[in-house]
Amino acid sequence: MTVTVLGLLSPLLAVLIHALTFTWLPERVRFLAIPFFDAVALAAVGMALSSLGFTPTGSEWLLAGVLTLSLSFAYALILIGIVADSPTLALVNTIADYGAGGMPLSMLDEFVRAHPFLESRTVALLRSGVLRREGGLLVLRGKVGMGLRLGEAYRRLCRRGAVAG
Amino acid sequence: MSILAIALVAMAASIGAHLLACRRGLPHLTAYVASLIVGFMVTIGGLLLVVPHDATFLWSLPVALGLFGSWWFIFLNIVQAMESSLRIRILREIALAGGSLSTEALSARYSDSRLIGLRVSRLTESGAIRQRGDRLLVASRPLLFLARLFRLLKLMIIHRTSEFL
């Protein structure tokens, strides 16, 4: 029971506090702050459980810690989708906003102009350090190439064709 | 620790199921659902084999499902990112160009117009949106629900409905 309460309540608390304080956090640490909130939540819930006579053992702390980090990582992935517009969802929302009559095809160009996704993602990659600028060029950092190759290897195992994007 | 081991085995089985489904040519969504169901069944089965069938089982179930569920969600995001993430596409284009590429060349290879055109094609082919005359309409209620949900979450967390506003 201790692991269940510690491992589920801690990430819930951490996520709630993080979501509520998100816009107040400096942009550079918004995502990096998640493990910090996890640690604080784990400590708080652990202390509360101990005060009630349910002191977690070492292995229970470990299991709860793994569960907390796992659920928080999943939250971080959802948060990326919230912070950065998904082209698909943005398109669906825009079409739906036109109501039952539908969106004129001619408005697609306006949608493209109002949603500069390529620029947004390029800037995000530069800010995160995955890309860097050298003169007029965008340059890939070495360690990212390995990740891409692993992903491509899995796609080849799955026999998936060329990515459409 | 047996719960951790069960979740790890479930995750391995889930990845194996996804790989098998893909190699058999099943659609993306079917492969994901198959991997989720297999992992879920292995988690439940593993718990039934290892954990006593009393209150311990009930307390262990959310922990094991929380672990497997979050790992599967992370796996889903990684695999899907290789399929449709714009950031991955940008990184891949730069990698294919030898590790560096100018912004202009990147725009020439992959533009916002092409991105949206591809999204419209995919959504139309899957039946999520349909064209009636010269207008587009949303045909998928689950996708519309997801789009509206993310818009609401954006409003709640980042206090605006689009990153471009």
Tab-separated table of C-alpha atoms in Angstrom:
chain	number	residue	atom	x	y	z
A	1	MET	CA	0.000	0.000	0.000
A	2	THR	CA	2.861	2.360	0.885
A	3	VAL	CA	4.386	2.095	-2.605
A	4	THR	CA	1.025	2.651	-4.260
A	5	VAL	CA	0.244	5.788	-2.304
A	6	LEU	CA	3.803	7.143	-2.511
A	7	GLY	CA	4.254	6.271	-6.186
A	8	LEU	CA	0.913	7.634	-7.401
A	9	LEU	CA	0.327	10.595	-5.092
A	10	SER	CA	3.836	12.030	-5.549
A	11	PRO	CA	3.697	12.432	-9.348
A	12	LEU	CA	0.126	13.713	-9.086
A	13	LEU	CA	1.245	16.381	-6.638
A	14	ALA	CA	4.374	17.202	-8.641
A	15	VAL	CA	2.428	17.508	-11.907
A	16	LEU	CA	-0.282	19.644	-10.328
A	17	ILE	CA	2.211	22.081	-8.824
A	18	HIS	CA	4.286	22.166	-12.015
A	19	ALA	CA	1.241	22.816	-14.226
A	20	LEU	CA	0.013	25.594	-11.948
A	21	THR	CA	3.415	27.326	-11.804
A	22	PHE	CA	4.464	26.629	-15.397
A	23	THR	CA	4.160	30.133	-16.797
A	24	TRP	CA	5.933	31.649	-13.785
A	25	LEU	CA	9.012	29.452	-14.205
A	26	PRO	CA	11.921	30.792	-16.312
A	27	GLU	CA	11.602	29.324	-19.800
A	28	ARG	CA	14.981	27.560	-19.684
A	29	VAL	CA	14.062	25.530	-16.592
A	30	ARG	CA	10.390	24.829	-17.257
A	31	PHE	CA	10.933	21.208	-18.191
A	32	LEU	CA	14.072	20.709	-16.126
A	33	ALA	CA	12.049	21.643	-13.034
A	34	ILE	CA	9.899	18.501	-13.291
A	35	PRO	CA	12.386	16.127	-11.563
A	36	PHE	CA	12.858	18.758	-8.864
A	37	PHE	CA	9.119	18.866	-8.214
A	38	ASP	CA	9.119	15.036	-8.225
A	39	ALA	CA	11.785	14.942	-5.513
A	40	VAL	CA	9.946	17.496	-3.389
A	41	ALA	CA	6.621	15.665	-3.795
A	42	LEU	CA	8.202	12.291	-2.960
A	43	ALA	CA	9.769	13.757	0.176
A	44	ALA	CA	6.495	15.423	1.226
A	45	VAL	CA	4.323	12.346	0.654
A	46	GLY	CA	6.969	10.080	2.200
A	47	MET	CA	7.108	12.213	5.330
A	48	ALA	CA	3.322	12.301	5.541
A	49	LEU	CA	3.175	8.495	5.273
A	50	SER	CA	5.907	8.116	7.898
A	51	SER	CA	3.979	10.355	10.281
A	52	LEU	CA	1.029	7.986	9.864
A	53	GLY	CA	3.195	4.980	10.680
A	54	PHE	CA	3.812	3.780	7.100
A	55	THR	CA	7.522	4.464	6.694
A	56	PRO	CA	8.664	3.307	3.239
A	57	THR	CA	11.534	0.814	3.070
A	58	GLY	CA	14.500	1.307	0.754
A	59	SER	CA	13.025	-0.846	-2.011
A	60	GLU	CA	9.665	0.909	-1.665
A	61	TRP	CA	11.347	4.305	-2.081
A	62	LEU	CA	13.108	2.977	-5.179
A	63	LEU	CA	9.932	1.570	-6.751
A	64	ALA	CA	7.942	4.687	-5.936
A	65	GLY	CA	10.762	6.839	-7.303
A	66	VAL	CA	10.830	4.931	-10.587
A	67	LEU	CA	7.044	5.175	-10.883
A	68	THR	CA	7.082	8.903	-10.081
A	69	LEU	CA	9.781	9.645	-12.653
A	70	SER	CA	8.043	7.477	-15.271
A	71	LEU	CA	4.657	9.155	-14.858
A	72	SER	CA	6.297	12.605	-14.789
A	73	PHE	CA	8.176	11.839	-17.997
A	74	ALA	CA	4.874	10.904	-19.603
A	75	TYR	CA	3.433	14.210	-18.360
A	76	ALA	CA	6.430	16.074	-19.846
A	77	LEU	CA	5.700	14.504	-23.242
A	78	ILE	CA	2.066	15.612	-23.022
A	79	LEU	CA	3.252	19.072	-21.957
A	80	ILE	CA	5.416	19.360	-25.076
A	81	GLY	CA	2.257	18.758	-27.092
A	82	ILE	CA	0.458	21.439	-25.088
A	83	VAL	CA	3.179	24.093	-25.294
A	84	ALA	CA	3.995	23.554	-28.972
A	85	ASP	CA	1.038	23.434	-31.352
A	86	SER	CA	0.483	20.119	-33.064
A	87	PRO	CA	-0.019	20.821	-36.784
A	88	THR	CA	-2.701	18.125	-36.938
A	89	LEU	CA	-4.661	19.307	-33.907
A	90	ALA	CA	-4.280	22.974	-34.860
A	91	LEU	CA	-5.648	22.139	-38.313
A	92	VAL	CA	-8.568	20.162	-36.874
A	93	ASN	CA	-9.438	22.978	-34.469
A	94	THR	CA	-9.302	25.568	-37.252
A	95	ILE	CA	-11.538	23.479	-39.529
A	96	ALA	CA	-13.990	22.839	-36.681
A	97	ASP	CA	-14.075	26.555	-35.813
A	98	TYR	CA	-15.775	27.182	-39.164
A	99	GLY	CA	-18.758	25.211	-37.929
A	100	ALA	CA	-21.090	22.952	-39.834
A	101	GLY	CA	-20.378	24.686	-43.143
A	102	GLY	CA	-16.745	23.667	-43.089
A	103	MET	CA	-13.539	25.539	-43.830
A	104	PRO	CA	-13.012	26.797	-47.395
A	105	LEU	CA	-9.987	25.166	-49.016
A	106	SER	CA	-8.804	28.653	-49.938
A	107	MET	CA	-8.260	29.359	-46.208
A	108	LEU	CA	-5.497	26.732	-46.006
A	109	ASP	CA	-2.960	29.267	-47.269
A	110	GLU	CA	-4.020	31.647	-44.505
A	111	PHE	CA	-3.632	28.811	-41.993
A	112	VAL	CA	-0.100	28.129	-43.235
A	113	ARG	CA	0.818	31.824	-42.958
A	114	ALA	CA	-0.571	32.040	-39.424
A	115	HIS	CA	1.254	28.881	-38.270
A	116	PRO	CA	4.992	29.043	-39.029
A	117	PHE	CA	5.728	25.556	-37.668
A	118	LEU	CA	9.106	25.128	-39.345
A	119	GLU	CA	10.463	28.349	-37.857
A	120	SER	CA	8.991	27.516	-34.440
A	121	ARG	CA	10.592	24.063	-34.323
A	122	THR	CA	13.932	25.311	-35.650
A	123	VAL	CA	14.066	27.950	-32.928
A	124	ALA	CA	13.141	25.332	-30.316
A	125	LEU	CA	15.945	23.032	-31.520
A	126	LEU	CA	18.422	25.936	-31.397
A	127	ARG	CA	17.306	26.904	-27.884
A	128	SER	CA	17.643	23.335	-26.621
A	129	GLY	CA	21.156	23.066	-28.027
A	130	VAL	CA	20.350	20.155	-30.326
A	131	LEU	CA	21.188	22.460	-33.234
A	132	ARG	CA	23.610	25.351	-33.322
A	133	ARG	CA	24.163	28.162	-35.778
A	134	GLU	CA	27.508	28.496	-37.527
A	135	GLY	CA	27.334	31.457	-39.814
A	136	GLY	CA	24.269	30.915	-41.952
A	137	LEU	CA	24.157	27.201	-41.335
A	138	LEU	CA	22.179	25.023	-38.930
A	139	VAL	CA	24.563	22.414	-37.559
A	140	LEU	CA	23.653	19.139	-35.908
A	141	ARG	CA	25.290	18.117	-32.652
A	142	GLY	CA	26.997	14.738	-32.763
A	143	LYS	CA	25.065	12.958	-30.013
A	144	VAL	CA	21.725	13.567	-31.705
A	145	GLY	CA	22.876	11.680	-34.775
A	146	MET	CA	23.120	8.500	-32.693
A	147	GLY	CA	19.530	8.896	-31.485
A	148	LEU	CA	18.319	9.425	-35.040
A	149	ARG	CA	20.196	6.343	-36.233
A	150	LEU	CA	18.640	4.210	-33.484
A	151	GLY	CA	15.200	5.477	-34.405
A	152	GLU	CA	15.831	4.801	-38.068
A	153	ALA	CA	17.074	1.293	-37.229
A	154	TYR	CA	13.822	0.548	-35.393
A	155	ARG	CA	11.792	1.924	-38.299
A	156	ARG	CA	13.691	-0.324	-40.698
A	157	LEU	CA	12.982	-3.285	-38.406
A	158	CYS	CA	9.310	-2.309	-38.585
A	159	ARG	CA	9.635	-2.122	-42.379
A	160	ARG	CA	8.255	1.387	-42.464
A	161	GLY	CA	8.748	3.418	-45.636
A	162	ALA	CA	10.152	6.944	-46.005
A	163	VAL	CA	8.790	9.385	-43.449
A	164	ALA	CA	6.357	11.901	-44.845
A	165	GLY	CA	6.828	14.278	-41.912
B	1	MET	CA	11.068	-5.431	-7.161
B	2	SER	CA	9.030	-8.180	-8.772
B	3	ILE	CA	6.593	-5.496	-9.898
B	4	LEU	CA	9.429	-3.695	-11.651
B	5	ALA	CA	10.487	-6.945	-13.334
B	6	ILE	CA	6.893	-7.650	-14.436
B	7	ALA	CA	6.579	-4.170	-15.941
B	8	LEU	CA	9.916	-4.590	-17.753
B	9	VAL	CA	8.844	-7.946	-19.207
B	10	ALA	CA	5.486	-6.453	-20.199
B	11	MET	CA	7.270	-3.592	-21.942
B	12	ALA	CA	9.554	-5.993	-23.808
B	13	ALA	CA	6.526	-8.040	-24.893
B	14	SER	CA	4.753	-4.855	-25.943
B	15	ILE	CA	7.670	-3.733	-28.115
B	16	GLY	CA	7.877	-7.225	-29.590
B	17	ALA	CA	4.178	-7.144	-30.415
B	18	HIS	CA	4.517	-3.731	-32.044
B	19	LEU	CA	7.459	-4.915	-34.128
B	20	LEU	CA	5.605	-8.056	-35.215
B	21	ALA	CA	2.453	-6.133	-36.095
B	22	CYS	CA	4.438	-3.631	-38.160
B	23	ARG	CA	6.370	-6.323	-40.014
B	24	ARG	CA	3.071	-8.008	-40.869
B	25	GLY	CA	1.996	-4.761	-42.503
B	26	LEU	CA	-0.722	-3.800	-40.033
B	27	PRO	CA	-1.679	-0.091	-39.891
B	28	HIS	CA	0.053	2.153	-37.345
B	29	LEU	CA	-2.946	2.431	-35.031
B	30	THR	CA	-3.563	-1.324	-35.038
B	31	ALA	CA	0.087	-1.992	-34.212
B	32	TYR	CA	-0.056	0.443	-31.287
B	33	VAL	CA	-3.279	-1.061	-29.942
B	34	ALA	CA	-1.845	-4.574	-30.278
B	35	SER	CA	1.289	-3.598	-28.366
B	36	LEU	CA	-0.779	-1.967	-25.617
B	37	ILE	CA	-3.063	-4.975	-25.212
B	38	VAL	CA	-0.167	-7.471	-25.146
B	39	GLY	CA	1.698	-5.424	-22.550
B	40	PHE	CA	-1.423	-5.008	-20.478
B	41	MET	CA	-2.118	-8.756	-20.528
B	42	VAL	CA	1.480	-9.635	-19.627
B	43	THR	CA	1.306	-7.163	-16.713
B	44	ILE	CA	-1.909	-8.686	-15.362
B	45	GLY	CA	-0.686	-12.226	-16.015
B	46	GLY	CA	2.655	-11.569	-14.348
B	47	LEU	CA	0.979	-10.120	-11.282
B	48	LEU	CA	-1.389	-13.096	-11.036
B	49	LEU	CA	1.609	-15.449	-11.145
B	50	VAL	CA	3.854	-13.633	-8.730
B	51	VAL	CA	1.754	-11.629	-6.293
B	52	PRO	CA	-0.470	-13.217	-3.642
B	53	HIS	CA	-4.156	-13.057	-4.570
B	54	ASP	CA	-5.190	-10.824	-1.713
B	55	ALA	CA	-5.050	-7.124	-0.914
B	56	THR	CA	-1.409	-7.112	-2.066
B	57	PHE	CA	-2.594	-7.807	-5.605
B	58	LEU	CA	-5.011	-4.870	-5.537
B	59	TRP	CA	-2.323	-2.517	-4.239
B	60	SER	CA	0.262	-3.825	-6.717
B	61	LEU	CA	-2.004	-3.537	-9.773
B	62	PRO	CA	-2.003	0.293	-10.109
B	63	VAL	CA	1.769	0.365	-9.556
B	64	ALA	CA	2.460	-2.228	-12.243
B	65	LEU	CA	-0.028	-0.680	-14.665
B	66	GLY	CA	1.335	2.788	-13.884
B	67	LEU	CA	4.866	1.637	-14.712
B	68	PHE	CA	3.946	-0.241	-17.884
B	69	GLY	CA	1.444	2.413	-18.986
B	70	SER	CA	3.897	5.303	-18.665
B	71	TRP	CA	6.699	3.358	-20.370
B	72	TRP	CA	4.354	2.340	-23.193
B	73	PHE	CA	3.256	5.965	-23.602
B	74	ILE	CA	6.906	7.052	-23.802
B	75	PHE	CA	7.580	4.299	-26.366
B	76	LEU	CA	4.501	5.404	-28.377
B	77	ASN	CA	5.746	8.996	-28.422
B	78	ILE	CA	9.257	8.000	-29.497
B	79	VAL	CA	8.025	5.748	-32.299
B	80	GLN	CA	5.395	8.233	-33.472
B	81	ALA	CA	7.949	11.058	-33.357
B	82	MET	CA	10.058	9.117	-35.859
B	83	GLU	CA	6.962	8.956	-38.084
B	84	SER	CA	5.586	12.466	-37.912
B	85	SER	CA	7.564	14.798	-35.656
B	86	LEU	CA	8.584	17.992	-37.407
B	87	ARG	CA	11.641	18.346	-35.166
B	88	ILE	CA	12.782	14.855	-36.130
B	89	ARG	CA	12.135	15.662	-39.775
B	90	ILE	CA	14.269	18.830	-39.487
B	91	LEU	CA	17.076	16.907	-37.799
B	92	ARG	CA	16.876	14.156	-40.422
B	93	GLU	CA	17.056	16.666	-43.297
B	94	ILE	CA	20.141	18.244	-41.751
B	95	ALA	CA	21.703	14.827	-41.102
B	96	LEU	CA	21.075	13.793	-44.737
B	97	ALA	CA	22.790	16.988	-45.873
B	98	GLY	CA	25.927	15.917	-44.015
B	99	GLY	CA	25.242	17.533	-40.648
B	100	SER	CA	24.733	21.143	-41.669
B	101	LEU	CA	22.200	22.982	-43.798
B	102	SER	CA	21.238	26.590	-44.396
B	103	THR	CA	17.810	27.799	-43.281
B	104	GLU	CA	16.918	28.593	-46.878
B	105	ALA	CA	17.872	25.121	-48.068
B	106	LEU	CA	15.877	23.572	-45.224
B	107	SER	CA	12.805	25.631	-46.205
B	108	ALA	CA	13.274	24.592	-49.821
B	109	ARG	CA	13.333	20.896	-48.836
B	110	TYR	CA	10.537	21.040	-46.277
B	111	SER	CA	8.127	23.968	-46.023
B	112	ASP	CA	5.085	24.749	-43.903
B	113	SER	CA	2.922	24.431	-47.040
B	114	ARG	CA	4.191	20.926	-47.650
B	115	LEU	CA	3.761	20.037	-43.994
B	116	ILE	CA	0.124	21.131	-43.933
B	117	GLY	CA	-0.537	19.562	-47.329
B	118	LEU	CA	0.740	16.243	-45.989
B	119	ARG	CA	-1.397	16.550	-42.874
B	120	VAL	CA	-4.511	17.262	-44.953
B	121	SER	CA	-3.760	14.234	-47.156
B	122	ARG	CA	-3.256	11.936	-44.190
B	123	LEU	CA	-6.356	13.144	-42.402
B	124	THR	CA	-8.417	12.786	-45.570
B	125	GLU	CA	-7.088	9.293	-46.300
B	126	SER	CA	-7.859	8.153	-42.774
B	127	GLY	CA	-11.345	9.679	-42.939
B	128	ALA	CA	-10.682	12.068	-40.058
B	129	ILE	CA	-11.546	14.992	-42.279
B	130	ARG	CA	-13.603	15.004	-45.454
B	131	GLN	CA	-14.015	17.379	-48.332
B	132	ARG	CA	-17.471	18.535	-49.344
B	133	GLY	CA	-17.257	20.648	-52.445
B	134	ASP	CA	-14.534	23.202	-51.770
B	135	ARG	CA	-14.766	22.900	-48.013
B	136	LEU	CA	-13.141	20.733	-45.359
B	137	LEU	CA	-15.050	19.263	-42.424
B	138	VAL	CA	-13.932	17.295	-39.382
B	139	ALA	CA	-15.398	13.788	-39.520
B	140	SER	CA	-13.674	12.161	-36.552
B	141	ARG	CA	-15.319	12.903	-33.213
B	142	PRO	CA	-12.435	11.374	-31.167
B	143	LEU	CA	-9.896	13.538	-33.006
B	144	LEU	CA	-12.066	16.624	-32.557
B	145	PHE	CA	-12.381	15.833	-28.852
B	146	LEU	CA	-8.583	15.493	-28.587
B	147	ALA	CA	-8.037	18.765	-30.454
B	148	ARG	CA	-10.487	20.622	-28.218
B	149	LEU	CA	-8.983	19.014	-25.089
B	150	PHE	CA	-5.486	20.178	-26.007
B	151	ARG	CA	-6.828	23.658	-26.737
B	152	LEU	CA	-8.387	23.719	-23.257
B	153	LEU	CA	-5.151	22.455	-21.654
B	154	LYS	CA	-3.202	25.173	-23.494
B	155	LEU	CA	-5.565	27.783	-22.112
B	156	MET	CA	-5.228	26.395	-18.586
B	157	ILE	CA	-1.438	25.956	-18.545
B	158	ILE	CA	0.050	28.524	-20.946
B	159	HIS	CA	-2.955	30.878	-20.893
B	160	ARG	CA	-3.422	31.005	-24.650
B	161	THR	CA	-4.930	28.721	-27.277
B	162	SER	CA	-1.953	28.694	-29.651
B	163	GLU	CA	1.805	29.190	-29.444
B	164	PHE	CA	1.428	31.561	-32.428
B	165	LEU	CA	-0.899	34.007	-30.683
